């Protein structure tokens, strides 16, 4: 059996070497390392793929979130609602900008931000909601956009984990994750579904004025050379990274299909296990459908009931199976983000999830033998 990896970047590279190597070489030969033609080309191709008017590349996903918030003109003291169960980057940029993070609980079944909790958190100071499309599946965007409209709030989608996923609304219309709200932010960190060979990120919007504002912010607040109209940042996607991404973009749907195929096999193996809860697909999708790309499985995350999750992690590692706990600590309990305003009773779901979740190896190169070994090792442990 091939060595099992959490993410198999080398295996994926072997399949695209013939395209990626000359693309990288081309950047080096032409020495246009910054703002080379590859950046613009990738931007255009991603706009087409996503069906969004503007893609603004930047240096990483954390910057993308920060710049999106700067572009919307959010000011210190403004309250921004986001999920308690996400990667820290989401809340970090809110705090860095002097905005007030308001963490709320998530759903037990899809791990995404809970709509009732969002509603309850709205105050006269609330200015924005940041849904995170966690593990590769969209939050309930129809409900979130309706709340935002009613209360005149901005919505910023953290799409770092769901690039290529579709959201299906109640009328059956499909829209790509990250393109539904005022602005979306994504990451091209190597292990993301569309990853480069270093750091990278992008901001998406259909709003022409906001796109213009953001293009200036990423470039030192410059709209005319050496005229600095607003305080900006320096956040660029390297030409080499753009070349890698442009070579990988045509493969994204196939990559996401491969992830879904692996997820389906995991689900089948655990189907009769009552203490192993497989990930639920929502937004009108039963099971893992082939046709709508509703879930792109950035992570395949189980909930383990009536067993010691941490002992399972240890057991898997001892058997050469890497796994992850995303996330082990609720953000409202992290030293940097703890606050007297928070009430433990409001985080019942997150407090429980952090004890139960385990993410299994998930990538484009998993084979049946590996999946069989992983699932059997888990089942044997649970039946211990
Ligand atoms: C990866 C990630 C980010 C940050 O992306 P970087 O490119 O690492 O800065 C932000 N939010 C979520 C949910 C992520 O998973």
Coordinates of C-alpha atoms and ligand atoms in Angstrom, one line a residue:
X1 CA 0.0 0.0 0.0
X2 CA 1.2 3.5 -0.8
X3 CA 2.0 5.6 2.3
X4 CA -1.1 7.4 3.4
X5 CA -0.9 11.1 3.6
X6 CA -3.4 13.8 4.8
X7 CA -2.8 15.6 1.5
X8 CA -0.8 14.1 -1.3
X9 CA 0.6 17.1 -3.1
X10 CA 3.5 15.1 -4.7
X11 CA 1.1 12.6 -6.2
X12 CA -1.0 15.3 -7.7
X13 CA 2.1 17.1 -9.0
X14 CA 3.2 13.9 -10.8
X15 CA 0.0 14.1 -12.9
X16 CA 0.4 17.7 -14.0
X17 CA 4.2 18.1 -14.1
X18 CA 4.2 18.3 -17.9
X19 CA 2.0 21.4 -17.7
X20 CA 3.2 23.0 -14.5
X21 CA 7.0 22.8 -15.1
X22 CA 7.1 24.7 -18.4
X23 CA 4.7 27.3 -17.0
X24 CA 7.0 28.0 -14.1
X25 CA 10.1 27.9 -16.4
X26 CA 8.4 30.4 -18.6
X27 CA 8.0 32.9 -15.7
X28 CA 11.7 32.5 -14.8
X29 CA 12.8 33.0 -18.4
X30 CA 10.8 36.1 -18.8
X31 CA 11.6 37.4 -15.3
X32 CA 8.2 39.1 -14.9
X33 CA 8.1 37.8 -11.3
X34 CA 5.6 40.5 -10.1
X35 CA 2.4 41.3 -12.0
X36 CA 3.5 39.2 -14.9
X37 CA 1.0 38.3 -17.7
X38 CA 0.3 35.0 -15.8
X39 CA -1.5 36.9 -13.0
X40 CA -3.9 38.6 -15.4
X41 CA -4.5 35.4 -17.3
X42 CA -5.3 33.4 -14.2
X43 CA -7.5 36.2 -13.0
X44 CA -9.5 36.2 -16.2
X45 CA -9.8 32.4 -16.3
X46 CA -11.0 32.3 -12.7
X47 CA -13.6 35.0 -13.3
X48 CA -14.9 32.8 -16.2
X49 CA -14.9 29.6 -14.1
X50 CA -16.7 31.3 -11.2
X51 CA -19.1 33.4 -13.2
X52 CA -18.0 36.5 -11.2
X53 CA -17.3 39.9 -12.6
X54 CA -14.1 40.6 -10.7
X55 CA -11.3 38.5 -9.2
X56 CA -8.6 40.4 -7.5
X57 CA -5.6 38.2 -6.7
X58 CA -3.6 38.8 -3.5
X59 CA -0.9 37.3 -1.4
X60 CA -3.0 34.9 0.8
X61 CA -6.4 34.1 2.1
X62 CA -6.0 36.0 5.3
X63 CA -5.1 39.1 3.4
X64 CA -8.1 38.5 1.1
X65 CA -10.4 38.6 4.1
X66 CA -8.7 41.7 5.6
X67 CA -8.7 43.6 2.3
X68 CA -12.4 42.7 1.7
X69 CA -13.3 44.3 5.0
X70 CA -11.1 47.3 4.3
X71 CA -12.8 47.7 0.9
X72 CA -16.2 47.8 2.5
X73 CA -15.1 50.7 4.7
X74 CA -15.7 48.9 8.0
X75 CA -14.7 51.1 10.9
X76 CA -13.4 50.4 14.4
X77 CA -16.3 49.6 16.7
X78 CA -18.3 48.0 13.9
X79 CA -19.5 44.6 14.9
X80 CA -18.8 41.7 12.6
X81 CA -20.6 38.4 13.2
X82 CA -18.8 35.1 12.3
X83 CA -18.7 31.5 13.3
X84 CA -17.1 30.2 16.5
X85 CA -16.0 27.0 14.7
X86 CA -13.5 28.1 12.0
X87 CA -9.9 28.7 11.4
X88 CA -8.6 31.7 13.3
X89 CA -7.8 33.8 10.3
X90 CA -11.5 34.7 10.0
X91 CA -11.7 36.3 13.4
X92 CA -8.1 37.5 13.4
X93 CA -8.5 40.1 10.6
X94 CA -11.7 41.4 12.2
X95 CA -9.8 42.0 15.4
X96 CA -6.7 43.4 13.6
X97 CA -8.8 46.1 11.9
X98 CA -10.2 47.2 15.3
X99 CA -13.6 45.8 14.4
X100 CA -15.5 43.9 17.1
X101 CA -15.7 40.2 16.4
X102 CA -19.0 38.6 17.5
X103 CA -18.6 34.9 17.5
X104 CA -21.7 32.7 17.2
X105 CA -22.5 29.0 17.3
X106 CA -22.8 26.7 14.3
X107 CA -25.0 23.9 13.2
X108 CA -24.5 20.3 14.4
X109 CA -25.1 18.7 11.0
X110 CA -23.1 20.8 8.5
X111 CA -20.8 22.7 10.9
X112 CA -21.7 26.0 9.3
X113 CA -22.9 29.3 11.0
X114 CA -26.3 29.0 12.7
X115 CA -28.9 31.3 11.3
X116 CA -30.8 31.8 14.6
X117 CA -27.6 32.6 16.4
X118 CA -26.8 35.2 13.7
X119 CA -30.2 36.8 14.2
X120 CA -29.8 36.9 18.0
X121 CA -26.4 38.5 17.7
X122 CA -27.5 41.5 15.7
X123 CA -27.3 44.9 17.4
X124 CA -27.4 48.5 16.1
X125 CA -23.6 48.3 15.8
X126 CA -23.6 45.2 13.5
X127 CA -22.2 46.0 10.1
X128 CA -21.3 42.6 8.5
X129 CA -21.7 38.9 8.6
X130 CA -18.9 36.5 7.6
X131 CA -20.2 33.1 6.8
X132 CA -17.4 30.5 6.4
X133 CA -18.1 27.7 3.9
X134 CA -16.5 25.2 6.2
X135 CA -15.0 22.0 5.0
X136 CA -16.2 22.6 1.4
X137 CA -19.9 23.2 1.7
X138 CA -21.8 26.5 1.7
X139 CA -23.5 28.0 4.7
X140 CA -27.2 28.8 4.3
X141 CA -26.6 31.8 2.0
X142 CA -30.2 32.4 1.1
X143 CA -31.1 32.9 4.8
X144 CA -27.9 35.0 5.5
X145 CA -28.4 37.3 2.5
X146 CA -32.1 37.8 3.6
X147 CA -31.0 38.8 7.1
X148 CA -28.4 41.1 5.7
X149 CA -30.9 42.8 3.4
X150 CA -33.4 43.3 6.2
X151 CA -30.7 44.8 8.6
X152 CA -28.6 46.5 5.9
X153 CA -25.5 44.5 6.6
X154 CA -22.6 43.5 4.4
X155 CA -21.8 39.8 3.8
X156 CA -18.3 38.6 3.2
X157 CA -17.9 34.9 2.3
X158 CA -14.9 33.1 3.6
X159 CA -14.5 30.7 0.7
X160 CA -11.0 29.4 1.6
X161 CA -12.3 25.9 1.9
X162 CA -15.0 25.7 -0.8
X163 CA -13.7 26.8 -4.2
X164 CA -15.6 25.1 -7.0
X165 CA -18.6 24.3 -4.7
X166 CA -22.0 25.2 -6.0
X167 CA -24.8 26.6 -3.9
X168 CA -28.3 25.7 -5.0
X169 CA -31.1 28.1 -4.0
X170 CA -34.7 27.2 -3.4
X171 CA -35.5 27.7 -7.0
X172 CA -32.8 25.4 -8.1
X173 CA -30.4 28.1 -9.4
X174 CA -26.8 27.3 -8.8
X175 CA -24.1 29.8 -7.9
X176 CA -20.5 29.3 -7.2
X177 CA -19.4 29.6 -3.6
X178 CA -17.7 32.9 -2.9
X179 CA -19.7 34.9 -5.5
X180 CA -23.1 35.3 -3.8
X181 CA -22.4 38.1 -1.3
X182 CA -20.9 41.6 -1.5
X183 CA -17.5 40.1 -1.5
X184 CA -15.8 36.7 -1.2
X185 CA -12.3 35.8 -0.1
X186 CA -10.3 32.6 -0.9
X187 CA -6.9 31.1 -0.2
X188 CA -4.6 29.2 -2.6
X189 CA -2.6 27.7 0.3
X190 CA -1.0 24.5 -1.1
X191 CA -3.4 22.1 0.7
X192 CA -6.6 24.0 -0.3
X193 CA -8.8 22.5 -3.1
X194 CA -7.1 24.9 -5.6
X195 CA -3.6 25.3 -4.1
X196 CA -0.5 26.8 -5.4
X197 CA 3.2 26.1 -4.5
X198 CA 3.5 28.8 -1.9
X199 CA 1.0 31.4 -0.6
X200 CA -1.8 32.9 -2.6
X201 CA -5.3 34.3 -2.3
X202 CA -8.0 36.2 -4.1
X203 CA -11.0 38.4 -3.6
X204 CA -14.2 38.1 -5.6
X205 CA -17.0 40.6 -6.2
X206 CA -19.6 41.5 -8.8
X207 CA -19.5 45.2 -7.6
X208 CA -17.5 47.4 -10.1
X209 CA -16.9 50.2 -7.5
X210 CA -15.8 47.8 -4.8
X211 CA -13.5 46.0 -7.2
X212 CA -11.9 49.3 -8.1
X213 CA -11.5 50.3 -4.4
X214 CA -10.0 46.8 -3.6
X215 CA -7.5 47.0 -6.6
X216 CA -6.1 50.2 -5.1
X217 CA -6.0 48.8 -1.5
X218 CA -3.9 45.7 -2.6
X219 CA -1.5 48.1 -4.2
X220 CA -0.6 50.6 -1.4
X221 CA -3.9 52.5 -1.8
X222 CA -2.7 53.7 -5.2
X223 CA -5.2 54.5 -8.0
X224 CA -2.8 56.6 -9.9
X225 CA 1.0 56.0 -9.8
X226 CA 2.4 57.6 -6.6
X227 CA -0.9 59.0 -5.5
X228 CA -2.0 57.3 -2.3
X229 CA -5.7 58.0 -1.8
X230 CA -6.4 55.5 1.0
X231 CA -4.2 53.5 3.4
X232 CA -3.5 50.2 1.6
X233 CA -1.4 47.2 1.9
X234 CA 1.1 45.3 -0.3
X235 CA -0.6 42.1 -1.2
X236 CA 0.2 40.4 -4.5
X237 CA 0.0 37.0 -6.1
X238 CA 3.4 36.0 -7.5
X239 CA 3.6 35.3 -11.2
X240 CA 5.0 31.9 -10.5
X241 CA 2.1 31.1 -8.2
X242 CA -0.4 32.4 -10.8
X243 CA 1.3 30.1 -13.5
X244 CA 0.8 27.1 -11.2
X245 CA -2.8 28.0 -10.5
X246 CA -3.6 28.6 -14.1
X247 CA -2.2 25.2 -14.9
X248 CA -4.3 23.6 -12.2
X249 CA -7.6 25.5 -12.7
X250 CA -8.8 23.3 -15.6
X251 CA -8.4 20.3 -13.3
X252 CA -10.3 21.8 -10.4
X253 CA -13.7 20.1 -11.2
X254 CA -11.9 16.7 -11.7
X255 CA -10.0 17.2 -8.4
X256 CA -13.3 18.0 -6.6
X257 CA -14.9 15.0 -8.2
X258 CA -12.0 12.8 -6.9
X259 CA -12.6 14.2 -3.4
X260 CA -16.3 13.4 -3.7
X261 CA -15.6 9.9 -4.9
X262 CA -13.4 9.3 -1.8
X263 CA -16.0 10.8 0.5
X264 CA -18.6 8.5 -1.0
X265 CA -16.5 5.4 -0.3
X266 CA -15.8 6.6 3.3
X267 CA -19.6 7.1 3.7
X268 CA -20.4 3.6 2.4
X269 CA -17.8 2.0 4.7
X270 CA -19.3 3.7 7.8
X271 CA -23.0 3.4 6.8
X272 CA -24.0 0.9 9.5
X273 CA -21.8 2.5 12.2
X274 CA -24.1 4.3 14.7
X275 CA -21.2 5.9 16.6
X276 CA -19.5 7.2 13.5
X277 CA -21.5 10.1 12.1
X278 CA -20.5 10.9 8.5
X279 CA -20.7 14.4 7.1
X280 CA -24.1 15.6 6.0
X281 CA -24.7 17.4 2.7
X282 CA -27.3 20.1 2.9
X283 CA -28.7 22.8 0.5
X284 CA -31.2 20.4 -1.0
X285 CA -28.6 17.7 -1.6
X286 CA -29.2 14.1 -0.4
X287 CA -26.0 12.1 -0.2
X288 CA -23.1 13.3 -2.3
X289 CA -24.5 14.1 -5.7
X290 CA -22.4 14.0 -8.9
X291 CA -24.3 16.6 -10.7
X292 CA -24.3 19.7 -8.5
X293 CA -20.9 20.0 -6.8
X294 CA -22.7 21.0 -3.5
X295 CA -19.8 19.8 -1.4
X296 CA -16.1 19.8 -2.4
X297 CA -14.8 18.1 0.7
X298 CA -11.9 20.3 1.6
X299 CA -12.1 18.1 4.7
X300 CA -13.9 14.8 5.3
X301 CA -15.0 15.2 8.9
X302 CA -16.6 12.6 11.1
X303 CA -18.2 13.0 14.5
X304 CA -17.3 10.2 16.9
X305 CA -19.9 9.3 19.5
X306 CA -19.5 7.3 22.7
X307 CA -15.7 6.8 22.2
X308 CA -12.5 8.7 23.0
X309 CA -11.8 10.8 20.0
X310 CA -8.3 11.6 21.1
X311 CA -7.5 7.9 21.7
X312 CA -8.7 7.3 18.1
X313 CA -6.4 10.0 16.8
X314 CA -3.5 8.3 18.6
X315 CA -4.5 4.9 17.4
X316 CA -4.6 6.1 13.8
X317 CA -1.3 7.8 14.0
X318 CA 0.3 4.6 15.4
X319 CA -1.1 2.7 12.4
X320 CA 0.5 5.2 9.9
X321 CA -2.8 7.0 9.2
X322 CA -2.5 10.8 9.5
X323 CA -5.7 12.7 10.6
X324 CA -6.6 16.1 11.9
X325 CA -8.8 17.7 14.5
X326 CA -10.3 20.8 12.9
X327 CA -10.8 22.5 15.2
X328 CA -9.8 21.5 18.7
X329 CA -10.7 24.7 20.6
X330 CA -13.7 27.0 20.0
X331 CA -12.5 30.5 19.0
X332 CA -14.4 32.1 21.9
X333 CA -12.2 30.1 24.2
X334 CA -8.9 31.1 22.6
X335 CA -6.9 33.6 24.7
X336 CA -6.8 36.1 21.9
X337 CA -10.5 36.2 21.3
X338 CA -12.1 35.3 24.7
X339 CA -14.4 38.0 26.0
X340 CA -16.7 38.5 29.0
X341 CA -19.6 39.2 26.6
X342 CA -19.7 35.5 25.7
X343 CA -22.0 33.1 27.4
X344 CA -21.1 29.4 27.3
X345 CA -24.7 28.5 26.9
X346 CA -24.6 30.1 23.5
X347 CA -21.9 27.8 22.2
X348 CA -23.4 24.4 23.0
X349 CA -22.8 23.0 19.5
X350 CA -19.2 24.2 19.0
X351 CA -18.3 23.1 22.6
X352 CA -19.5 19.6 21.7
X353 CA -18.0 19.5 18.2
X354 CA -14.5 20.2 19.3
X355 CA -14.6 16.9 21.3
X356 CA -16.1 14.8 18.6
X357 CA -14.7 15.8 15.2
X358 CA -11.9 14.1 13.3
X359 CA -10.9 14.7 9.7
X360 CA -9.6 11.8 7.6
X361 CA -7.0 11.9 4.8
X362 CA -8.7 13.7 1.9
X363 CA -7.1 14.5 -1.4
X364 CA -7.2 13.7 -5.1
X365 CA -4.9 10.7 -5.0
X366 CA -6.6 8.4 -2.4
X367 CA -7.0 4.8 -3.6
X368 CA -9.4 2.0 -2.6
X369 CA -6.8 0.1 -0.7
X370 CA -5.9 3.1 1.4
X371 CA -9.6 3.9 2.1
X372 CA -10.3 0.3 3.1
X373 CA -7.4 0.3 5.5
X374 CA -8.4 3.7 7.0
X375 CA -12.0 2.8 7.5
X376 CA -11.3 -0.7 8.8
X377 CA -8.8 0.6 11.3
X378 CA -11.4 3.1 12.6
X379 CA -14.2 0.6 12.8
X380 CA -12.0 -1.9 14.6
X381 CA -11.1 0.8 17.1
X382 CA -14.7 1.8 17.7
X383 CA -15.7 -1.8 18.2
X384 CA -12.6 -2.2 20.3
Ligands
LIG1 C1 -6.9 28.6 5.0 C2 -8.0 29.5 5.5 C3 -7.8 30.9 5.6 C4 -6.5 31.6 5.4 O1 -5.9 31.4 4.3 P1 -4.3 31.7 4.2 O2 -4.0 31.6 2.7 O3 -3.6 30.6 4.9 O4 -4.0 33.0 4.7 C5 -8.9 31.6 6.0 N1 -10.1 31.1 6.4 C6 -10.3 29.7 6.3 C7 -11.6 29.1 6.7 C8 -9.2 28.9 5.9 O5 -9.4 27.6 5.9

